[in-house]
Amino acid sequence: MAADADAPPPRGARFRGAGGPAARGAMEERDGRAGGFRKETVDRLLRLHFRDGRTRVNGDAQLLMAEMLNVFVREAAARAARQAQAEDLEKVDLEQVEKVLPQLLLDF
Amino acid sequence: MEAAGGEERVLLTQRLKAAVHYTVGCLCQDVAENKEVQFSKQTIAAIAEITFRQCENFAKDLEMFARHAKRSTVTTEDVKLLARRSNSLLKYITQKSDELISSNMEQKEKKKKKSSAAKGGRTSGEQVIVTESEDSNMA
């Protein structure tokens, strides 16, 4: 993803490599802190836009969507930061976000 | 959540936007530390707005994927479809999904062991050896 060729993990995303119970614990533990989206928030966000009132999201899908959104935000931030660094700026501003936005949306 | 009354919906939207804004702020702070840059407030607000809008696209797609599969519940398969546009994203999401699945299986195993132990000790010929390879850290 991002500017570099074929680096598999999306930049800015953190990998808790461990599988098993640690993974679910890690994913849930990251809620709300520097970690990211809480699954309840994600659920409400999605249901706000469902056309059918009966559509639901299962627990694992909520967790996975929370990860997805975390990656989305981190990617946006990291790409904008990289753009600022390329322009020799210390502060990331709207201009940098605007420049990275098109490719970001195409990638998601 | 059935079709909320107009005003309720506006309130809900505001609350959700605030929640998104807060979380985006936290995540950006993390990235800022890692990359040693600063994000202006407008930047954080912009990313929050973009994320909120992207959720609408995600939600509609997810609903359609589920409906296409004749389901009314969105599953991890639908989420994986959502991640199809970028190879590295798909790989990452698939990996997370696999971790969830193995975490689920381990939980089921633990429940089975607990319930068979609760049903009065050992069954004939069977010894229940409980080996914990990882501490359960599910606080």
PDB file of N, CA and C in Angstrom, chain B residues 15-90:
ATOM      1  N   ARG B  15     -23.851  12.458  18.010  1.00  0.00           N
ATOM      2  CA  ARG B  15     -23.089  11.699  19.004  1.00  0.00           C
ATOM      3  C   ARG B  15     -22.058  10.802  18.341  1.00  0.00           C
ATOM      4  N   LEU B  16     -22.477  10.176  17.251  1.00  0.00           N
ATOM      5  CA  LEU B  16     -21.562   9.272  16.558  1.00  0.00           C
ATOM      6  C   LEU B  16     -20.415  10.060  15.946  1.00  0.00           C
ATOM      7  N   LYS B  17     -20.723  11.218  15.386  1.00  0.00           N
ATOM      8  CA  LYS B  17     -19.648  12.030  14.815  1.00  0.00           C
ATOM      9  C   LYS B  17     -18.649  12.421  15.890  1.00  0.00           C
ATOM     10  N   ALA B  18     -19.154  12.738  17.062  1.00  0.00           N
ATOM     11  CA  ALA B  18     -18.262  13.105  18.165  1.00  0.00           C
ATOM     12  C   ALA B  18     -17.389  11.924  18.560  1.00  0.00           C
ATOM     13  N   ALA B  19     -18.000  10.744  18.616  1.00  0.00           N
ATOM     14  CA  ALA B  19     -17.239   9.543  18.968  1.00  0.00           C
ATOM     15  C   ALA B  19     -16.140   9.288  17.939  1.00  0.00           C
ATOM     16  N   VAL B  20     -16.505   9.431  16.678  1.00  0.00           N
ATOM     17  CA  VAL B  20     -15.522   9.230  15.612  1.00  0.00           C
ATOM     18  C   VAL B  20     -14.402  10.250  15.744  1.00  0.00           C
ATOM     19  N   HIS B  21     -14.783  11.484  15.983  1.00  0.00           N
ATOM     20  CA  HIS B  21     -13.792  12.554  16.093  1.00  0.00           C
ATOM     21  C   HIS B  21     -12.794  12.254  17.208  1.00  0.00           C
ATOM     22  N   TYR B  22     -13.334  11.785  18.321  1.00  0.00           N
ATOM     23  CA  TYR B  22     -12.463  11.471  19.462  1.00  0.00           C
ATOM     24  C   TYR B  22     -11.485  10.357  19.122  1.00  0.00           C
ATOM     25  N   THR B  23     -12.025   9.296  18.534  1.00  0.00           N
ATOM     26  CA  THR B  23     -11.171   8.154  18.199  1.00  0.00           C
ATOM     27  C   THR B  23     -10.135   8.525  17.155  1.00  0.00           C
ATOM     28  N   VAL B  24     -10.565   9.309  16.160  1.00  0.00           N
ATOM     29  CA  VAL B  24      -9.623   9.756  15.133  1.00  0.00           C
ATOM     30  C   VAL B  24      -8.514  10.569  15.778  1.00  0.00           C
ATOM     31  N   GLY B  25      -8.893  11.412  16.731  1.00  0.00           N
ATOM     32  CA  GLY B  25      -7.889  12.200  17.455  1.00  0.00           C
ATOM     33  C   GLY B  25      -6.852  11.318  18.129  1.00  0.00           C
ATOM     34  N   CYS B  26      -7.341  10.262  18.796  1.00  0.00           N
ATOM     35  CA  CYS B  26      -6.424   9.342  19.480  1.00  0.00           C
ATOM     36  C   CYS B  26      -5.487   8.661  18.482  1.00  0.00           C
ATOM     37  N   LEU B  27      -6.063   8.162  17.408  1.00  0.00           N
ATOM     38  CA  LEU B  27      -5.260   7.445  16.418  1.00  0.00           C
ATOM     39  C   LEU B  27      -4.237   8.386  15.785  1.00  0.00           C
ATOM     40  N   CYS B  28      -4.663   9.596  15.475  1.00  0.00           N
ATOM     41  CA  CYS B  28      -3.740  10.550  14.852  1.00  0.00           C
ATOM     42  C   CYS B  28      -2.617  10.916  15.805  1.00  0.00           C
ATOM     43  N   GLN B  29      -2.951  11.003  17.084  1.00  0.00           N
ATOM     44  CA  GLN B  29      -1.902  11.322  18.048  1.00  0.00           C
ATOM     45  C   GLN B  29      -0.833  10.242  18.041  1.00  0.00           C
ATOM     46  N   ASP B  30      -1.297   9.001  17.949  1.00  0.00           N
ATOM     47  CA  ASP B  30      -0.393   7.875  17.865  1.00  0.00           C
ATOM     48  C   ASP B  30       0.526   7.988  16.649  1.00  0.00           C
ATOM     49  N   VAL B  31      -0.068   8.251  15.506  1.00  0.00           N
ATOM     50  CA  VAL B  31       0.698   8.378  14.274  1.00  0.00           C
ATOM     51  C   VAL B  31       1.650   9.561  14.376  1.00  0.00           C
ATOM     52  N   ALA B  32       1.181  10.646  14.987  1.00  0.00           N
ATOM     53  CA  ALA B  32       2.009  11.844  15.130  1.00  0.00           C
ATOM     54  C   ALA B  32       3.276  11.525  15.915  1.00  0.00           C
ATOM     55  N   GLU B  33       3.104  10.733  16.981  1.00  0.00           N
ATOM     56  CA  GLU B  33       4.276  10.376  17.789  1.00  0.00           C
ATOM     57  C   GLU B  33       5.237   9.508  17.001  1.00  0.00           C
ATOM     58  N   ASN B  34       4.671   8.523  16.286  1.00  0.00           N
ATOM     59  CA  ASN B  34       5.531   7.625  15.521  1.00  0.00           C
ATOM     60  C   ASN B  34       6.295   8.354  14.437  1.00  0.00           C
ATOM     61  N   LYS B  35       5.626   9.279  13.778  1.00  0.00           N
ATOM     62  CA  LYS B  35       6.245   9.929  12.630  1.00  0.00           C
ATOM     63  C   LYS B  35       6.900  11.254  12.985  1.00  0.00           C
ATOM     64  N   GLU B  36       6.711  11.649  14.245  1.00  0.00           N
ATOM     65  CA  GLU B  36       7.290  12.918  14.697  1.00  0.00           C
ATOM     66  C   GLU B  36       6.836  14.084  13.841  1.00  0.00           C
ATOM     67  N   VAL B  37       5.523  14.187  13.674  1.00  0.00           N
ATOM     68  CA  VAL B  37       4.923  15.350  13.028  1.00  0.00           C
ATOM     69  C   VAL B  37       3.778  15.824  13.914  1.00  0.00           C
ATOM     70  N   GLN B  38       3.176  16.927  13.487  1.00  0.00           N
ATOM     71  CA  GLN B  38       2.003  17.427  14.192  1.00  0.00           C
ATOM     72  C   GLN B  38       0.848  17.536  13.214  1.00  0.00           C
ATOM     73  N   PHE B  39      -0.342  17.223  13.705  1.00  0.00           N
ATOM     74  CA  PHE B  39      -1.532  17.390  12.888  1.00  0.00           C
ATOM     75  C   PHE B  39      -2.293  18.611  13.356  1.00  0.00           C
ATOM     76  N   SER B  40      -2.672  19.451  12.410  1.00  0.00           N
ATOM     77  CA  SER B  40      -3.494  20.598  12.790  1.00  0.00           C
ATOM     78  C   SER B  40      -4.884  20.103  13.162  1.00  0.00           C
ATOM     79  N   LYS B  41      -5.590  20.941  13.936  1.00  0.00           N
ATOM     80  CA  LYS B  41      -6.941  20.544  14.359  1.00  0.00           C
ATOM     81  C   LYS B  41      -7.846  20.329  13.151  1.00  0.00           C
ATOM     82  N   GLN B  42      -7.649  21.177  12.141  1.00  0.00           N
ATOM     83  CA  GLN B  42      -8.496  21.035  10.965  1.00  0.00           C
ATOM     84  C   GLN B  42      -8.243  19.699  10.279  1.00  0.00           C
ATOM     85  N   THR B  43      -7.003  19.263  10.319  1.00  0.00           N
ATOM     86  CA  THR B  43      -6.670  17.976   9.708  1.00  0.00           C
ATOM     87  C   THR B  43      -7.409  16.856  10.405  1.00  0.00           C
ATOM     88  N   ILE B  44      -7.374  16.880  11.719  1.00  0.00           N
ATOM     89  CA  ILE B  44      -8.047  15.816  12.466  1.00  0.00           C
ATOM     90  C   ILE B  44      -9.542  15.857  12.198  1.00  0.00           C
ATOM     91  N   ALA B  45     -10.089  17.065  12.173  1.00  0.00           N
ATOM     92  CA  ALA B  45     -11.522  17.189  11.889  1.00  0.00           C
ATOM     93  C   ALA B  45     -11.842  16.674  10.497  1.00  0.00           C
ATOM     94  N   ALA B  46     -10.959  16.969   9.544  1.00  0.00           N
ATOM     95  CA  ALA B  46     -11.195  16.525   8.173  1.00  0.00           C
ATOM     96  C   ALA B  46     -11.155  15.002   8.082  1.00  0.00           C
ATOM     97  N   ILE B  47     -10.157  14.398   8.708  1.00  0.00           N
ATOM     98  CA  ILE B  47     -10.065  12.938   8.661  1.00  0.00           C
ATOM     99  C   ILE B  47     -11.276  12.318   9.342  1.00  0.00           C
ATOM    100  N   ALA B  48     -11.730  12.939  10.410  1.00  0.00           N
ATOM    101  CA  ALA B  48     -12.920  12.412  11.097  1.00  0.00           C
ATOM    102  C   ALA B  48     -14.133  12.482  10.188  1.00  0.00           C
ATOM    103  N   GLU B  49     -14.290  13.598   9.497  1.00  0.00           N
ATOM    104  CA  GLU B  49     -15.425  13.760   8.592  1.00  0.00           C
ATOM    105  C   GLU B  49     -15.368  12.739   7.459  1.00  0.00           C
ATOM    106  N   ILE B  50     -14.160  12.587   6.903  1.00  0.00           N
ATOM    107  CA  ILE B  50     -13.990  11.627   5.815  1.00  0.00           C
ATOM    108  C   ILE B  50     -14.324  10.224   6.285  1.00  0.00           C
ATOM    109  N   THR B  51     -13.838   9.874   7.468  1.00  0.00           N
ATOM    110  CA  THR B  51     -14.096   8.539   8.014  1.00  0.00           C
ATOM    111  C   THR B  51     -15.586   8.332   8.222  1.00  0.00           C
ATOM    112  N   PHE B  52     -16.243   9.333   8.763  1.00  0.00           N
ATOM    113  CA  PHE B  52     -17.679   9.199   9.003  1.00  0.00           C
ATOM    114  C   PHE B  52     -18.416   8.947   7.696  1.00  0.00           C
ATOM    115  N   ARG B  53     -18.053   9.706   6.662  1.00  0.00           N
ATOM    116  CA  ARG B  53     -18.719   9.521   5.374  1.00  0.00           C
ATOM    117  C   ARG B  53     -18.394   8.181   4.764  1.00  0.00           C
ATOM    118  N   GLN B  54     -17.149   7.747   4.942  1.00  0.00           N
ATOM    119  CA  GLN B  54     -16.764   6.458   4.381  1.00  0.00           C
ATOM    120  C   GLN B  54     -17.575   5.340   5.018  1.00  0.00           C
ATOM    121  N   CYS B  55     -17.951   5.522   6.286  1.00  0.00           N
ATOM    122  CA  CYS B  55     -18.769   4.521   6.966  1.00  0.00           C
ATOM    123  C   CYS B  55     -20.090   4.318   6.253  1.00  0.00           C
ATOM    124  N   GLU B  56     -20.618   5.403   5.704  1.00  0.00           N
ATOM    125  CA  GLU B  56     -21.890   5.256   4.994  1.00  0.00           C
ATOM    126  C   GLU B  56     -21.713   4.343   3.788  1.00  0.00           C
ATOM    127  N   ASN B  57     -20.638   4.558   3.032  1.00  0.00           N
ATOM    128  CA  ASN B  57     -20.372   3.685   1.892  1.00  0.00           C
ATOM    129  C   ASN B  57     -20.170   2.244   2.344  1.00  0.00           C
ATOM    130  N   PHE B  58     -19.377   2.069   3.383  1.00  0.00           N
ATOM    131  CA  PHE B  58     -19.127   0.736   3.907  1.00  0.00           C
ATOM    132  C   PHE B  58     -20.435   0.052   4.301  1.00  0.00           C
ATOM    133  N   ALA B  59     -21.257   0.786   5.032  1.00  0.00           N
ATOM    134  CA  ALA B  59     -22.502   0.194   5.534  1.00  0.00           C
ATOM    135  C   ALA B  59     -23.382  -0.263   4.386  1.00  0.00           C
ATOM    136  N   LYS B  60     -23.523   0.597   3.394  1.00  0.00           N
ATOM    137  CA  LYS B  60     -24.394   0.235   2.278  1.00  0.00           C
ATOM    138  C   LYS B  60     -23.856  -0.965   1.523  1.00  0.00           C
ATOM    139  N   ASP B  61     -22.548  -0.991   1.305  1.00  0.00           N
ATOM    140  CA  ASP B  61     -21.954  -2.146   0.635  1.00  0.00           C
ATOM    141  C   ASP B  61     -22.159  -3.414   1.452  1.00  0.00           C
ATOM    142  N   LEU B  62     -21.876  -3.339   2.739  1.00  0.00           N
ATOM    143  CA  LEU B  62     -22.010  -4.517   3.599  1.00  0.00           C
ATOM    144  C   LEU B  62     -23.428  -5.053   3.571  1.00  0.00           C
ATOM    145  N   GLU B  63     -24.387  -4.124   3.637  1.00  0.00           N
ATOM    146  CA  GLU B  63     -25.781  -4.557   3.613  1.00  0.00           C
ATOM    147  C   GLU B  63     -26.092  -5.273   2.300  1.00  0.00           C
ATOM    148  N   MET B  64     -25.572  -4.742   1.206  1.00  0.00           N
ATOM    149  CA  MET B  64     -25.843  -5.359  -0.081  1.00  0.00           C
ATOM    150  C   MET B  64     -25.167  -6.708  -0.221  1.00  0.00           C
ATOM    151  N   PHE B  65     -23.949  -6.814   0.304  1.00  0.00           N
ATOM    152  CA  PHE B  65     -23.266  -8.105   0.236  1.00  0.00           C
ATOM    153  C   PHE B  65     -24.057  -9.163   1.002  1.00  0.00           C
ATOM    154  N   ALA B  66     -24.497  -8.790   2.198  1.00  0.00           N
ATOM    155  CA  ALA B  66     -25.244  -9.749   3.012  1.00  0.00           C
ATOM    156  C   ALA B  66     -26.540 -10.140   2.315  1.00  0.00           C
ATOM    157  N   ARG B  67     -27.208  -9.127   1.786  1.00  0.00           N
ATOM    158  CA  ARG B  67     -28.473  -9.411   1.124  1.00  0.00           C
ATOM    159  C   ARG B  67     -28.259 -10.296  -0.091  1.00  0.00           C
ATOM    160  N   HIS B  68     -27.161 -10.047  -0.815  1.00  0.00           N
ATOM    161  CA  HIS B  68     -26.835 -10.855  -1.980  1.00  0.00           C
ATOM    162  C   HIS B  68     -26.661 -12.310  -1.597  1.00  0.00           C
ATOM    163  N   ALA B  69     -26.126 -12.534  -0.402  1.00  0.00           N
ATOM    164  CA  ALA B  69     -25.956 -13.898   0.093  1.00  0.00           C
ATOM    165  C   ALA B  69     -27.205 -14.384   0.811  1.00  0.00           C
ATOM    166  N   LYS B  70     -28.289 -13.632   0.693  1.00  0.00           N
ATOM    167  CA  LYS B  70     -29.571 -13.985   1.291  1.00  0.00           C
ATOM    168  C   LYS B  70     -29.476 -14.079   2.808  1.00  0.00           C
ATOM    169  N   ARG B  71     -28.739 -13.165   3.392  1.00  0.00           N
ATOM    170  CA  ARG B  71     -28.635 -13.104   4.850  1.00  0.00           C
ATOM    171  C   ARG B  71     -29.109 -11.744   5.307  1.00  0.00           C
ATOM    172  N   SER B  72     -29.517 -11.663   6.585  1.00  0.00           N
ATOM    173  CA  SER B  72     -29.796 -10.336   7.119  1.00  0.00           C
ATOM    174  C   SER B  72     -28.747  -9.924   8.136  1.00  0.00           C
ATOM    175  N   THR B  73     -27.759 -10.802   8.368  1.00  0.00           N
ATOM    176  CA  THR B  73     -26.680 -10.458   9.287  1.00  0.00           C
ATOM    177  C   THR B  73     -25.369 -10.363   8.531  1.00  0.00           C
ATOM    178  N   VAL B  74     -24.699  -9.237   8.696  1.00  0.00           N
ATOM    179  CA  VAL B  74     -23.401  -9.031   8.076  1.00  0.00           C
ATOM    180  C   VAL B  74     -22.355  -9.883   8.791  1.00  0.00           C
ATOM    181  N   THR B  75     -21.556 -10.608   8.015  1.00  0.00           N
ATOM    182  CA  THR B  75     -20.530 -11.473   8.607  1.00  0.00           C
ATOM    183  C   THR B  75     -19.126 -11.019   8.191  1.00  0.00           C
ATOM    184  N   THR B  76     -18.123 -11.747   8.695  1.00  0.00           N
ATOM    185  CA  THR B  76     -16.743 -11.377   8.364  1.00  0.00           C
ATOM    186  C   THR B  76     -16.469 -11.574   6.873  1.00  0.00           C
ATOM    187  N   GLU B  77     -17.197 -12.489   6.243  1.00  0.00           N
ATOM    188  CA  GLU B  77     -17.020 -12.668   4.800  1.00  0.00           C
ATOM    189  C   GLU B  77     -17.377 -11.397   4.046  1.00  0.00           C
ATOM    190  N   ASP B  78     -18.436 -10.734   4.512  1.00  0.00           N
ATOM    191  CA  ASP B  78     -18.820  -9.477   3.875  1.00  0.00           C
ATOM    192  C   ASP B  78     -17.742  -8.424   4.074  1.00  0.00           C
ATOM    193  N   VAL B  79     -17.176  -8.388   5.265  1.00  0.00           N
ATOM    194  CA  VAL B  79     -16.143  -7.391   5.549  1.00  0.00           C
ATOM    195  C   VAL B  79     -14.919  -7.637   4.665  1.00  0.00           C
ATOM    196  N   LYS B  80     -14.601  -8.917   4.468  1.00  0.00           N
ATOM    197  CA  LYS B  80     -13.448  -9.211   3.615  1.00  0.00           C
ATOM    198  C   LYS B  80     -13.677  -8.745   2.192  1.00  0.00           C
ATOM    199  N   LEU B  81     -14.910  -8.894   1.718  1.00  0.00           N
ATOM    200  CA  LEU B  81     -15.231  -8.401   0.381  1.00  0.00           C
ATOM    201  C   LEU B  81     -15.003  -6.896   0.288  1.00  0.00           C
ATOM    202  N   LEU B  82     -15.320  -6.230   1.385  1.00  0.00           N
ATOM    203  CA  LEU B  82     -15.166  -4.782   1.425  1.00  0.00           C
ATOM    204  C   LEU B  82     -13.706  -4.378   1.229  1.00  0.00           C
ATOM    205  N   ALA B  83     -12.788  -5.252   1.644  1.00  0.00           N
ATOM    206  CA  ALA B  83     -11.366  -4.923   1.638  1.00  0.00           C
ATOM    207  C   ALA B  83     -10.682  -5.333   0.345  1.00  0.00           C
ATOM    208  N   ARG B  84     -11.491  -5.627  -0.693  1.00  0.00           N
ATOM    209  CA  ARG B  84     -10.908  -6.245  -1.877  1.00  0.00           C
ATOM    210  C   ARG B  84     -10.045  -5.318  -2.731  1.00  0.00           C
ATOM    211  N   ARG B  85     -10.165  -4.008  -2.563  1.00  0.00           N
ATOM    212  CA  ARG B  85      -9.537  -3.112  -3.536  1.00  0.00           C
ATOM    213  C   ARG B  85      -8.021  -3.023  -3.427  1.00  0.00           C
ATOM    214  N   SER B  86      -7.495  -3.340  -2.265  1.00  0.00           N
ATOM    215  CA  SER B  86      -6.041  -3.261  -2.116  1.00  0.00           C
ATOM    216  C   SER B  86      -5.544  -4.596  -1.601  1.00  0.00           C
ATOM    217  N   ASN B  87      -4.529  -5.141  -2.272  1.00  0.00           N
ATOM    218  CA  ASN B  87      -4.033  -6.461  -1.877  1.00  0.00           C
ATOM    219  C   ASN B  87      -3.547  -6.492  -0.445  1.00  0.00           C
ATOM    220  N   SER B  88      -2.796  -5.466  -0.077  1.00  0.00           N
ATOM    221  CA  SER B  88      -2.227  -5.503   1.266  1.00  0.00           C
ATOM    222  C   SER B  88      -3.314  -5.334   2.317  1.00  0.00           C
ATOM    223  N   LEU B  89      -4.328  -4.536   1.997  1.00  0.00           N
ATOM    224  CA  LEU B  89      -5.438  -4.386   2.936  1.00  0.00           C
ATOM    225  C   LEU B  89      -6.172  -5.706   3.105  1.00  0.00           C
ATOM    226  N   LEU B  90      -6.434  -6.361   1.981  1.00  0.00           N
ATOM    227  CA  LEU B  90      -7.152  -7.631   2.025  1.00  0.00           C
ATOM    228  C   LEU B  90      -6.364  -8.651   2.837  1.00  0.00           C
TER     229      LEU B  90
END
